[in-house]
Structures are given as C-alpha cells and as structure tokens.
PDB file of C-alpha atoms in Angstrom:
ATOM      1  CA  UNK A 144     -16.923  27.300 -18.945  1.00 61.00           C
ATOM      2  CA  UNK A 145     -17.028  23.614 -17.190  1.00 68.00           C
ATOM      3  CA  UNK A 146     -19.840  22.280 -15.640  1.00 73.00           C
ATOM      4  CA  UNK A 147     -19.819  20.783 -12.266  1.00 76.00           C
ATOM      5  CA  UNK A 148     -17.243  20.793  -9.494  1.00 79.00           C
ATOM      6  CA  UNK A 149     -13.323  20.349  -9.068  1.00 79.00           C
ATOM      7  CA  UNK A 150     -12.243  17.969  -6.551  1.00 78.00           C
ATOM      8  CA  UNK A 151      -9.426  19.678  -4.256  1.00 80.00           C
ATOM      9  CA  UNK A 152      -7.149  17.900  -1.877  1.00 78.00           C
ATOM     10  CA  UNK A 153      -8.438  19.836   1.260  1.00 75.00           C
ATOM     11  CA  UNK A 154     -11.458  20.348   3.765  1.00 70.00           C
ATOM     12  CA  UNK A 155     -13.406  22.171   1.063  1.00 76.00           C
ATOM     13  CA  UNK A 156     -13.530  18.795  -0.891  1.00 78.00           C
ATOM     14  CA  UNK A 157     -14.997  20.594  -4.015  1.00 78.00           C
ATOM     15  CA  UNK A 158     -14.270  23.991  -5.577  1.00 77.00           C
ATOM     16  CA  UNK A 159     -15.801  26.187  -8.418  1.00 71.00           C
ATOM     17  CA  UNK A 160     -19.823  25.991  -8.718  1.00 62.00           C
ATOM     18  CA  UNK A 161     -19.612  25.429 -12.323  1.00 59.00           C
ATOM     19  CA  UNK A 162     -22.759  27.508 -12.865  1.00 64.00           C
ATOM     20  CA  UNK A 163     -24.729  25.353 -10.131  1.00 68.00           C
ATOM     21  CA  UNK A 164     -25.200  22.659 -12.231  1.00 78.00           C
ATOM     22  CA  UNK A 165     -25.151  19.140 -10.563  1.00 84.00           C
ATOM     23  CA  UNK A 166     -23.657  16.514 -13.083  1.00 83.00           C
ATOM     24  CA  UNK A 167     -23.045  13.951 -10.525  1.00 88.00           C
ATOM     25  CA  UNK A 168     -25.404  10.906  -9.707  1.00 92.00           C
ATOM     26  CA  UNK A 169     -25.882   8.553  -6.799  1.00 94.00           C
ATOM     27  CA  UNK A 170     -24.290   5.400  -7.788  1.00 93.00           C
ATOM     28  CA  UNK A 171     -26.893   3.446  -6.327  1.00 92.00           C
ATOM     29  CA  UNK A 172     -30.343   5.412  -7.182  1.00 94.00           C
ATOM     30  CA  UNK A 173     -28.851   7.708 -10.156  1.00 94.00           C
ATOM     31  CA  UNK A 174     -30.391  10.610  -8.523  1.00 94.00           C
ATOM     32  CA  UNK A 175     -28.299  14.075  -8.889  1.00 92.00           C
ATOM     33  CA  UNK A 176     -25.803  14.234  -6.192  1.00 91.00           C
ATOM     34  CA  UNK A 177     -22.143  15.418  -6.078  1.00 88.00           C
ATOM     35  CA  UNK A 178     -21.095  15.531  -2.644  1.00 88.00           C
ATOM     36  CA  UNK A 179     -18.208  13.485  -1.534  1.00 87.00           C
ATOM     37  CA  UNK A 180     -17.533  12.243   1.982  1.00 86.00           C
ATOM     38  CA  UNK A 181     -14.720  10.516   3.529  1.00 86.00           C
ATOM     39  CA  UNK A 182     -17.363   8.584   5.428  1.00 87.00           C
ATOM     40  CA  UNK A 183     -18.389   6.693   2.135  1.00 91.00           C
ATOM     41  CA  UNK A 184     -16.079   4.661   0.768  1.00 93.00           C
ATOM     42  CA  UNK A 185     -15.523   1.356  -0.988  1.00 95.00           C
ATOM     43  CA  UNK A 186     -15.776  -1.685   1.244  1.00 94.00           C
ATOM     44  CA  UNK A 187     -13.025  -3.213  -1.019  1.00 95.00           C
ATOM     45  CA  UNK A 188     -10.668  -0.402  -1.823  1.00 94.00           C
ATOM     46  CA  UNK A 189     -11.580   2.309   0.278  1.00 92.00           C
ATOM     47  CA  UNK A 190     -12.015   4.619  -2.611  1.00 93.00           C
ATOM     48  CA  UNK A 191     -14.575   7.567  -2.404  1.00 92.00           C
ATOM     49  CA  UNK A 192     -18.190   6.338  -3.450  1.00 94.00           C
ATOM     50  CA  UNK A 193     -20.682   8.966  -4.705  1.00 94.00           C
ATOM     51  CA  UNK A 194     -23.883   7.702  -2.777  1.00 94.00           C
ATOM     52  CA  UNK A 195     -26.741   9.944  -1.522  1.00 93.00           C
ATOM     53  CA  UNK A 196     -27.602  10.150   1.886  1.00 91.00           C
ATOM     54  CA  UNK A 197     -30.871   7.798   1.535  1.00 93.00           C
ATOM     55  CA  UNK A 198     -28.806   4.998  -0.384  1.00 93.00           C
ATOM     56  CA  UNK A 199     -26.227   5.272   2.493  1.00 91.00           C
ATOM     57  CA  UNK A 200     -28.455   4.732   5.404  1.00 90.00           C
ATOM     58  CA  UNK A 201     -30.120   1.869   3.141  1.00 91.00           C
ATOM     59  CA  UNK A 202     -26.828  -0.037   3.164  1.00 91.00           C
ATOM     60  CA  UNK A 203     -24.393  -1.234   5.634  1.00 89.00           C
ATOM     61  CA  UNK A 204     -21.345  -1.070   3.411  1.00 94.00           C
ATOM     62  CA  UNK A 205     -20.795   0.376  -0.046  1.00 95.00           C
ATOM     63  CA  UNK A 206     -19.093  -0.517  -3.204  1.00 96.00           C
ATOM     64  CA  UNK A 207     -17.580   1.271  -5.840  1.00 95.00           C
ATOM     65  CA  UNK A 208     -18.294   0.992  -9.583  1.00 93.00           C
ATOM     66  CA  UNK A 209     -15.226  -0.863  -9.886  1.00 94.00           C
ATOM     67  CA  UNK A 210     -16.329  -3.411  -7.260  1.00 96.00           C
ATOM     68  CA  UNK A 211     -20.177  -3.413  -7.784  1.00 95.00           C
ATOM     69  CA  UNK A 212     -19.690  -6.863  -8.863  1.00 96.00           C
ATOM     70  CA  UNK A 213     -18.655  -8.069  -5.466  1.00 97.00           C
ATOM     71  CA  UNK A 214     -21.528  -5.732  -3.826  1.00 95.00           C
ATOM     72  CA  UNK A 215     -23.403  -9.231  -2.551  1.00 95.00           C
ATOM     73  CA  UNK A 216     -20.495 -11.044  -1.061  1.00 97.00           C
ATOM     74  CA  UNK A 217     -17.748  -8.930   0.031  1.00 97.00           C
ATOM     75  CA  UNK A 218     -17.982  -7.298   3.252  1.00 96.00           C
ATOM     76  CA  UNK A 219     -15.549  -5.529   5.568  1.00 94.00           C
ATOM     77  CA  UNK A 220     -17.324  -6.351   8.536  1.00 94.00           C
ATOM     78  CA  UNK A 221     -18.751  -9.909   9.014  1.00 95.00           C
ATOM     79  CA  UNK A 222     -20.219  -9.637  12.618  1.00 94.00           C
ATOM     80  CA  UNK A 223     -24.081  -9.496  11.516  1.00 95.00           C
ATOM     81  CA  UNK A 224     -24.041 -12.486   9.141  1.00 96.00           C
ATOM     82  CA  UNK A 225     -25.156 -15.685  10.240  1.00 96.00           C
ATOM     83  CA  UNK A 226     -23.769 -19.038   8.916  1.00 96.00           C
ATOM     84  CA  UNK A 227     -25.727 -19.272   5.820  1.00 96.00           C
ATOM     85  CA  UNK A 228     -25.001 -15.963   4.901  1.00 97.00           C
ATOM     86  CA  UNK A 229     -21.448 -16.419   4.975  1.00 97.00           C
ATOM     87  CA  UNK A 230     -21.745 -19.801   3.261  1.00 97.00           C
ATOM     88  CA  UNK A 231     -23.423 -17.826   0.429  1.00 97.00           C
ATOM     89  CA  UNK A 232     -20.683 -14.999   0.428  1.00 97.00           C
ATOM     90  CA  UNK A 233     -18.201 -17.761   0.120  1.00 97.00           C
ATOM     91  CA  UNK A 234     -19.819 -19.340  -3.181  1.00 97.00           C
ATOM     92  CA  UNK A 235     -20.083 -15.873  -4.849  1.00 97.00           C
ATOM     93  CA  UNK A 236     -16.231 -14.664  -3.852  1.00 97.00           C
ATOM     94  CA  UNK A 237     -14.977 -17.955  -5.455  1.00 97.00           C
ATOM     95  CA  UNK A 238     -17.091 -17.717  -8.486  1.00 97.00           C
ATOM     96  CA  UNK A 239     -15.984 -14.054  -8.684  1.00 96.00           C
ATOM     97  CA  UNK A 240     -12.339 -15.248  -8.151  1.00 96.00           C
ATOM     98  CA  UNK A 241     -12.420 -17.767 -11.083  1.00 96.00           C
ATOM     99  CA  UNK A 242     -13.757 -15.087 -13.469  1.00 95.00           C
ATOM    100  CA  UNK A 243     -10.978 -12.792 -12.781  1.00 93.00           C
ATOM    101  CA  UNK A 244      -7.670 -12.813 -14.701  1.00 93.00           C
ATOM    102  CA  UNK A 245      -5.695 -10.137 -12.517  1.00 94.00           C
ATOM    103  CA  UNK A 246      -3.442 -11.962 -10.303  1.00 95.00           C
ATOM    104  CA  UNK A 247      -3.755  -8.834  -7.824  1.00 95.00           C
ATOM    105  CA  UNK A 248      -7.447  -9.028  -7.737  1.00 95.00           C
ATOM    106  CA  UNK A 249      -7.386 -12.730  -7.323  1.00 96.00           C
ATOM    107  CA  UNK A 250      -5.321 -12.115  -4.183  1.00 96.00           C
ATOM    108  CA  UNK A 251      -7.689  -9.646  -2.889  1.00 96.00           C
ATOM    109  CA  UNK A 252     -10.681 -11.899  -3.163  1.00 97.00           C
ATOM    110  CA  UNK A 253      -8.709 -14.898  -1.936  1.00 97.00           C
ATOM    111  CA  UNK A 254      -7.777 -13.144   1.370  1.00 96.00           C
ATOM    112  CA  UNK A 255     -11.472 -12.390   1.716  1.00 97.00           C
ATOM    113  CA  UNK A 256     -12.381 -15.888   1.093  1.00 97.00           C
ATOM    114  CA  UNK A 257      -9.977 -16.782   4.210  1.00 97.00           C
ATOM    115  CA  UNK A 258     -11.615 -14.283   6.444  1.00 96.00           C
ATOM    116  CA  UNK A 259     -15.248 -15.118   5.633  1.00 97.00           C
ATOM    117  CA  UNK A 260     -14.077 -19.148   6.223  1.00 97.00           C
ATOM    118  CA  UNK A 261     -12.441 -18.320   9.557  1.00 96.00           C
ATOM    119  CA  UNK A 262     -15.654 -16.627  10.677  1.00 96.00           C
ATOM    120  CA  UNK A 263     -17.816 -19.115   9.447  1.00 97.00           C
ATOM    121  CA  UNK A 264     -15.924 -21.794  11.192  1.00 97.00           C
ATOM    122  CA  UNK A 265     -16.136 -19.793  14.177  1.00 96.00           C
ATOM    123  CA  UNK A 266     -19.847 -19.626  14.305  1.00 97.00           C
ATOM    124  CA  UNK A 267     -20.099 -23.316  13.462  1.00 96.00           C
ATOM    125  CA  UNK A 268     -18.082 -24.291  16.523  1.00 96.00           C
ATOM    126  CA  UNK A 269     -19.651 -21.712  18.809  1.00 95.00           C
ATOM    127  CA  UNK A 270     -16.714 -19.652  19.163  1.00 95.00           C
ATOM    128  CA  UNK A 271     -18.587 -16.569  18.028  1.00 94.00           C
ATOM    129  CA  UNK A 272     -22.073 -15.716  17.182  1.00 96.00           C
ATOM    130  CA  UNK A 273     -23.670 -13.533  14.439  1.00 95.00           C
ATOM    131  CA  UNK A 274     -24.696 -10.446  15.843  1.00 95.00           C
ATOM    132  CA  UNK A 275     -27.527  -8.943  13.419  1.00 93.00           C
ATOM    133  CA  UNK A 276     -27.661  -5.719  15.513  1.00 92.00           C
ATOM    134  CA  UNK A 277     -24.064  -4.927  15.135  1.00 91.00           C
ATOM    135  CA  UNK A 278     -23.040  -1.197  15.014  1.00 88.00           C
ATOM    136  CA  UNK A 279     -22.033   0.123  11.769  1.00 88.00           C
ATOM    137  CA  UNK A 280     -18.345   0.658  11.746  1.00 88.00           C
ATOM    138  CA  UNK A 281     -15.790   2.886  10.034  1.00 89.00           C
ATOM    139  CA  UNK A 282     -14.016   1.472   7.141  1.00 87.00           C
ATOM    140  CA  UNK A 283     -11.018   3.113   8.084  1.00 86.00           C
ATOM    141  CA  UNK A 284     -10.459   3.262  11.820  1.00 85.00           C
ATOM    142  CA  UNK A 285     -12.967   0.086  12.360  1.00 87.00           C
ATOM    143  CA  UNK A 286     -14.539   2.005  15.273  1.00 88.00           C
ATOM    144  CA  UNK A 287     -18.481   2.138  15.600  1.00 88.00           C
ATOM    145  CA  UNK A 288     -20.482   4.911  13.934  1.00 85.00           C
ATOM    146  CA  UNK A 289     -21.221   6.394  17.628  1.00 85.00           C
ATOM    147  CA  UNK A 290     -17.392   6.954  17.903  1.00 86.00           C
ATOM    148  CA  UNK A 291     -16.469   7.961  14.335  1.00 86.00           C
ATOM    149  CA  UNK A 292     -18.419   9.211  11.455  1.00 84.00           C
ATOM    150  CA  UNK A 293     -15.861   7.625   9.084  1.00 84.00           C
ATOM    151  CA  UNK A 294     -14.202  10.953   8.316  1.00 82.00           C
ATOM    152  CA  UNK A 295     -11.046  10.436  10.233  1.00 84.00           C
ATOM    153  CA  UNK A 296      -8.401  10.082   7.602  1.00 84.00           C
ATOM    154  CA  UNK A 297      -7.037  12.489   4.954  1.00 82.00           C
ATOM    155  CA  UNK A 298      -8.115  16.060   5.204  1.00 81.00           C
ATOM    156  CA  UNK A 299     -11.478  14.969   6.836  1.00 82.00           C
ATOM    157  CA  UNK A 300      -9.802  14.148   9.866  1.00 82.00           C
ATOM    158  CA  UNK A 301     -10.665  16.532  12.903  1.00 78.00           C
ATOM    159  CA  UNK A 302     -10.199  16.939  16.448  1.00 73.00           C
ATOM    160  CA  UNK A 303     -13.840  17.845  17.127  1.00 73.00           C
ATOM    161  CA  UNK A 304     -16.468  16.824  15.287  1.00 73.00           C
ATOM    162  CA  UNK A 305     -17.522  19.628  12.889  1.00 69.00           C
ATOM    163  CA  UNK A 306     -20.937  19.309  13.943  1.00 68.00           C
ATOM    164  CA  UNK A 307     -20.134  20.169  17.670  1.00 67.00           C
ATOM    165  CA  UNK A 308     -17.723  22.828  16.437  1.00 65.00           C
ATOM    166  CA  UNK A 309     -20.603  24.473  14.659  1.00 64.00           C
ATOM    167  CA  UNK A 310     -22.680  24.475  17.747  1.00 62.00           C
ATOM    168  CA  UNK A 311     -20.228  26.320  19.510  1.00 53.00           C
ATOM    169  CA  UNK A 312     -19.240  28.706  16.723  1.00 53.00           C
ATOM    170  CA  UNK A 313     -23.012  29.822  16.913  1.00 52.00           C
ATOM    171  CA  UNK A 314     -22.901  29.972  20.473  1.00 54.00           C
ATOM    172  CA  UNK A 315     -26.444  27.187  20.674  1.00 56.00           C
ATOM    173  CA  UNK A 316     -28.013  27.103  24.070  1.00 55.00           C
ATOM    174  CA  UNK A 317     -27.286  24.326  25.771  1.00 52.00           C
ATOM    175  CA  UNK A 318     -23.701  24.041  24.097  1.00 55.00           C
ATOM    176  CA  UNK A 319     -21.289  21.704  26.642  1.00 57.00           C
ATOM    177  CA  UNK A 320     -17.657  23.119  26.170  1.00 66.00           C
ATOM    178  CA  UNK A 321     -15.250  20.439  24.897  1.00 68.00           C
ATOM    179  CA  UNK A 322     -13.564  18.674  27.623  1.00 75.00           C
ATOM    180  CA  UNK A 323      -9.486  19.105  27.671  1.00 80.00           C
ATOM    181  CA  UNK A 324      -7.526  15.949  27.106  1.00 86.00           C
ATOM    182  CA  UNK A 325      -5.070  14.928  30.185  1.00 87.00           C
ATOM    183  CA  UNK A 326      -1.955  16.244  30.450  1.00 90.00           C
ATOM    184  CA  UNK A 327       1.030  14.223  28.552  1.00 92.00           C
ATOM    185  CA  UNK A 328       4.540  15.265  27.470  1.00 93.00           C
ATOM    186  CA  UNK A 329       7.332  13.891  25.640  1.00 95.00           C
ATOM    187  CA  UNK A 330       9.304  11.221  27.307  1.00 95.00           C
ATOM    188  CA  UNK A 331       6.417   9.740  29.027  1.00 95.00           C
ATOM    189  CA  UNK A 332       5.721   6.079  29.489  1.00 96.00           C
ATOM    190  CA  UNK A 333       2.776   4.734  27.573  1.00 95.00           C
ATOM    191  CA  UNK A 334       1.025   1.238  27.140  1.00 94.00           C
ATOM    192  CA  UNK A 335      -2.177   0.181  25.162  1.00 93.00           C
ATOM    193  CA  UNK A 336      -5.050   1.956  26.350  1.00 92.00           C
ATOM    194  CA  UNK A 337      -8.752   1.442  27.245  1.00 89.00           C
ATOM    195  CA  UNK A 338      -9.948   2.492  23.552  1.00 92.00           C
ATOM    196  CA  UNK A 339      -6.942   0.639  21.756  1.00 92.00           C
ATOM    197  CA  UNK A 340      -8.789  -0.827  19.059  1.00 89.00           C
ATOM    198  CA  UNK A 341      -7.216  -4.616  17.798  1.00 86.00           C
ATOM    199  CA  UNK A 342      -8.977  -4.616  14.625  1.00 82.00           C
ATOM    200  CA  UNK A 343      -7.121  -1.410  13.611  1.00 84.00           C
ATOM    201  CA  UNK A 344      -4.024  -1.519  15.784  1.00 87.00           C
ATOM    202  CA  UNK A 345      -3.521  -5.309  16.294  1.00 83.00           C
ATOM    203  CA  UNK A 346      -3.395  -7.338  19.557  1.00 81.00           C
ATOM    204  CA  UNK A 347      -2.567  -5.076  22.416  1.00 74.00           C
ATOM    205  CA  UNK A 348      -0.104  -7.311  24.014  1.00 66.00           C
ATOM    206  CA  UNK A 349      -0.369  -6.509  27.897  1.00 66.00           C
ATOM    207  CA  UNK A 350       3.093  -6.010  28.360  1.00 82.00           C
ATOM    208  CA  UNK A 351       4.148  -3.728  25.636  1.00 88.00           C
ATOM    209  CA  UNK A 352       5.087  -0.456  26.366  1.00 92.00           C
ATOM    210  CA  UNK A 353       6.691   2.823  24.613  1.00 94.00           C
ATOM    211  CA  UNK A 354       7.780   6.068  24.701  1.00 96.00           C
ATOM    212  CA  UNK A 355       5.970   9.470  23.595  1.00 96.00           C
ATOM    213  CA  UNK A 356       8.207  11.147  21.516  1.00 96.00           C
ATOM    214  CA  UNK A 357       6.003  13.929  20.326  1.00 95.00           C
ATOM    215  CA  UNK A 358       2.592  15.480  21.389  1.00 94.00           C
ATOM    216  CA  UNK A 359       0.491  16.951  18.639  1.00 90.00           C
ATOM    217  CA  UNK A 360      -2.920  17.405  17.513  1.00 88.00           C
ATOM    218  CA  UNK A 361      -5.074  14.491  16.023  1.00 87.00           C
ATOM    219  CA  UNK A 362      -6.435  16.648  13.178  1.00 84.00           C
ATOM    220  CA  UNK A 363      -7.837  20.028  12.448  1.00 77.00           C
ATOM    221  CA  UNK A 364     -10.521  21.893  14.506  1.00 65.00           C
ATOM    222  CA  UNK A 365     -10.369  23.386  17.663  1.00 59.00           C
ATOM    223  CA  UNK A 366      -7.975  21.663  20.437  1.00 58.00           C
ATOM    224  CA  UNK A 367      -7.056  23.308  23.827  1.00 61.00           C
ATOM    225  CA  UNK A 368      -4.466  20.784  24.287  1.00 77.00           C
ATOM    226  CA  UNK A 369      -2.620  18.137  22.191  1.00 86.00           C
ATOM    227  CA  UNK A 370      -4.671  15.475  21.569  1.00 89.00           C
ATOM    228  CA  UNK A 371      -2.593  13.012  19.789  1.00 92.00           C
ATOM    229  CA  UNK A 372       0.998  11.347  20.687  1.00 95.00           C
ATOM    230  CA  UNK A 373       3.333   9.826  18.733  1.00 96.00           C
ATOM    231  CA  UNK A 374       4.718   6.624  20.496  1.00 95.00           C
ATOM    232  CA  UNK A 375       8.073   4.530  19.978  1.00 95.00           C
ATOM    233  CA  UNK A 376       7.455   1.263  20.948  1.00 93.00           C
ATOM    234  CA  UNK A 377      10.041  -0.706  22.912  1.00 90.00           C
ATOM    235  CA  UNK A 378       9.343  -3.936  20.758  1.00 78.00           C
ATOM    236  CA  UNK A 379       8.484  -4.582  17.325  1.00 61.00           C
ATOM    237  CA  UNK A 380       4.702  -4.179  16.526  1.00 53.00           C
ATOM    238  CA  UNK A 381       2.249  -6.365  14.208  1.00 54.00           C
ATOM    239  CA  UNK A 382       3.807  -9.207  12.403  1.00 54.00           C
ATOM    240  CA  UNK A 383       7.453  -8.529  14.069  1.00 55.00           C
ATOM    241  CA  UNK A 384       8.108  -5.433  12.048  1.00 56.00           C
ATOM    242  CA  UNK A 385      10.280  -2.882  13.238  1.00 54.00           C
ATOM    243  CA  UNK A 386       8.603   0.241  12.879  1.00 68.00           C
ATOM    244  CA  UNK A 387       9.200   4.385  13.661  1.00 83.00           C
ATOM    245  CA  UNK A 388       7.098   6.279  15.819  1.00 90.00           C
ATOM    246  CA  UNK A 389       3.406   6.050  15.267  1.00 92.00           C
ATOM    247  CA  UNK A 390       0.308   8.166  16.173  1.00 92.00           C
ATOM    248  CA  UNK A 391      -2.412   7.364  18.555  1.00 94.00           C
ATOM    249  CA  UNK A 392      -5.514   9.360  19.953  1.00 92.00           C
ATOM    250  CA  UNK A 393      -4.913  11.190  23.438  1.00 93.00           C
ATOM    251  CA  UNK A 394      -8.491  12.618  24.208  1.00 89.00           C
ATOM    252  CA  UNK A 395     -10.234  12.940  20.847  1.00 88.00           C
ATOM    253  CA  UNK A 396     -13.748  13.535  21.073  1.00 86.00           C
ATOM    254  CA  UNK A 397     -16.309  10.907  19.995  1.00 87.00           C
ATOM    255  CA  UNK A 398     -18.554  11.561  17.273  1.00 84.00           C
ATOM    256  CA  UNK A 399     -21.400  11.708  19.655  1.00 83.00           C
ATOM    257  CA  UNK A 400     -19.698  14.043  21.954  1.00 80.00           C
ATOM    258  CA  UNK A 401     -19.891  11.819  25.219  1.00 81.00           C
ATOM    259  CA  UNK A 402     -16.413  10.863  25.671  1.00 84.00           C
ATOM    260  CA  UNK A 403     -12.449  11.297  25.177  1.00 89.00           C
ATOM    261  CA  UNK A 404     -10.778   8.437  23.517  1.00 90.00           C
ATOM    262  CA  UNK A 405      -7.310   6.995  24.707  1.00 94.00           C
ATOM    263  CA  UNK A 406      -5.599   4.474  22.291  1.00 94.00           C
ATOM    264  CA  UNK A 407      -2.959   4.396  25.148  1.00 94.00           C
ATOM    265  CA  UNK A 408      -2.345   5.152  28.731  1.00 94.00           C
ATOM    266  CA  UNK A 409       0.228   6.335  30.786  1.00 94.00           C
ATOM    267  CA  UNK A 410       2.076   3.972  32.688  1.00 93.00           C
ATOM    268  CA  UNK A 411       4.944   3.568  35.368  1.00 88.00           C
ATOM    269  CA  UNK A 412       8.665   3.876  33.673  1.00 72.00           C
TER     270      UNK A 412
END
C-alpha cells in the first residue's frame, strides 16, 4: 500500500488517504505538510509549491525547488522595492544568468533583468515610487489579495469564493446572498471596463470595442446568472496579434465578497 496522496486533476486536488500518513514537507521549514493550493505557486515558473500557511504568510512570493537559487533576486511584483533593493536584485540576477548554461534559462533571467532595470530607472527619474505597503498580488491574474486569493486558474477557479459558498450552505447567520451580475447577451457591444487589469490584459486602449459571442460561467460554484463573457475584439490585441474570442469576468465576486468585478462594460453599438 502506498503512503501519502495522489495528485488528481480536479477540485479534490489529492485523493487516497494512503493510511493517513503525511509524507510531504514544507519546502521552507521542512515541517510535515501535504496540502497543495493554486494560490501557492513559484514566482518564476508558476509551478505549485508545497509551503505551509505560516511560511506562506512570511513571504511575499514563493520559489519552487528548481528556482530556489533565485529566491533573493527574482520577484514578479517590484512595487515594494526601493532603488537599493532593485540594484541588489540586478546583481543577483546577472550572477545567476552567468552561471547558467541553458539558453532558455538565460533568456528567462534576462527578461527579468530588463524588467528590474526599467523599474529602477523609473524610481531614479521620479516617474515611480516604491510602495513598501503594496498589497500582495495573485501571480496568475495580477489582482490584489482582497480581490483574488490566488485560486483563479485551472480547476481551482470558482464563480463564488468557497468560503462564502460554505457560509451559504451552512446557513450561517448574517450571510448576505451573492448579488446577481448585470444582464448581458450575445451580440452586446463592449469595451474595457472598470476592472480591466493592464498587468494581465494589456493596455485598455480607450477606443477598443468588441462583441460578446458567448456568455458562460467563470468557474465552478453557484452562479445565478452568467458571470463571464467571451469577446471577439474588432482589432488585434496585445502585440498586434489577431486572436479568437477571449474570456473576461462579468460580475465575478471578489474574494472578500464586497463587490462584483467586470473586466468589460457594455457600450452603444
């Protein structure tokens, strides 16, 4: 009989008790731990990282075993760092790149070097300012932690945060019913909306227009009405590439349950 758990590709995440033995260990503190979550991914490659809640809380970003050598110099989000910190990151990245033989790895590190150098120049010119209190962000959708808990991809993605849905199922006192997204239909004309995230979706380009070609659910979980739309844009998207219809949030509930989020908004034809 095997010990531990098997990874499965659905919302169970793991299956099989394996006798109840915890064979996994937190990558940071080495304490026994075996719960994977879509919110705990590597800052470099976005692979799942086995890290316990305490160690996760103590770190802004995580690094898998393969990229542990970049843990002090490679960060997806640069807003919190001052100029001296970014300069130190550049030194670490350059040293790491020189030590690598893989062309692909060197390219990955070089892209980060360019990002850090651009951010450093923006700080020095006064165009930007460091924000030590910047909120943590989801590595996948780039939203702040009050909007997204990091489980916005793959089989983790839900229309309603699981904590709120559990409250509804248990009938907890004070539970506020989830509001229904605004009505929208196939053929509606849309433009980038109030919750358009340029880090994830690219520049909004104020005159950009598209047509809704499908309405559907953003993820699993209870949804009284479609809360996502597929949009076919009139012009090419980021980088000038012509794409097919793309999926956007249309009334997905934020992680803290305070509001519905709309990546796009309805406009006149």
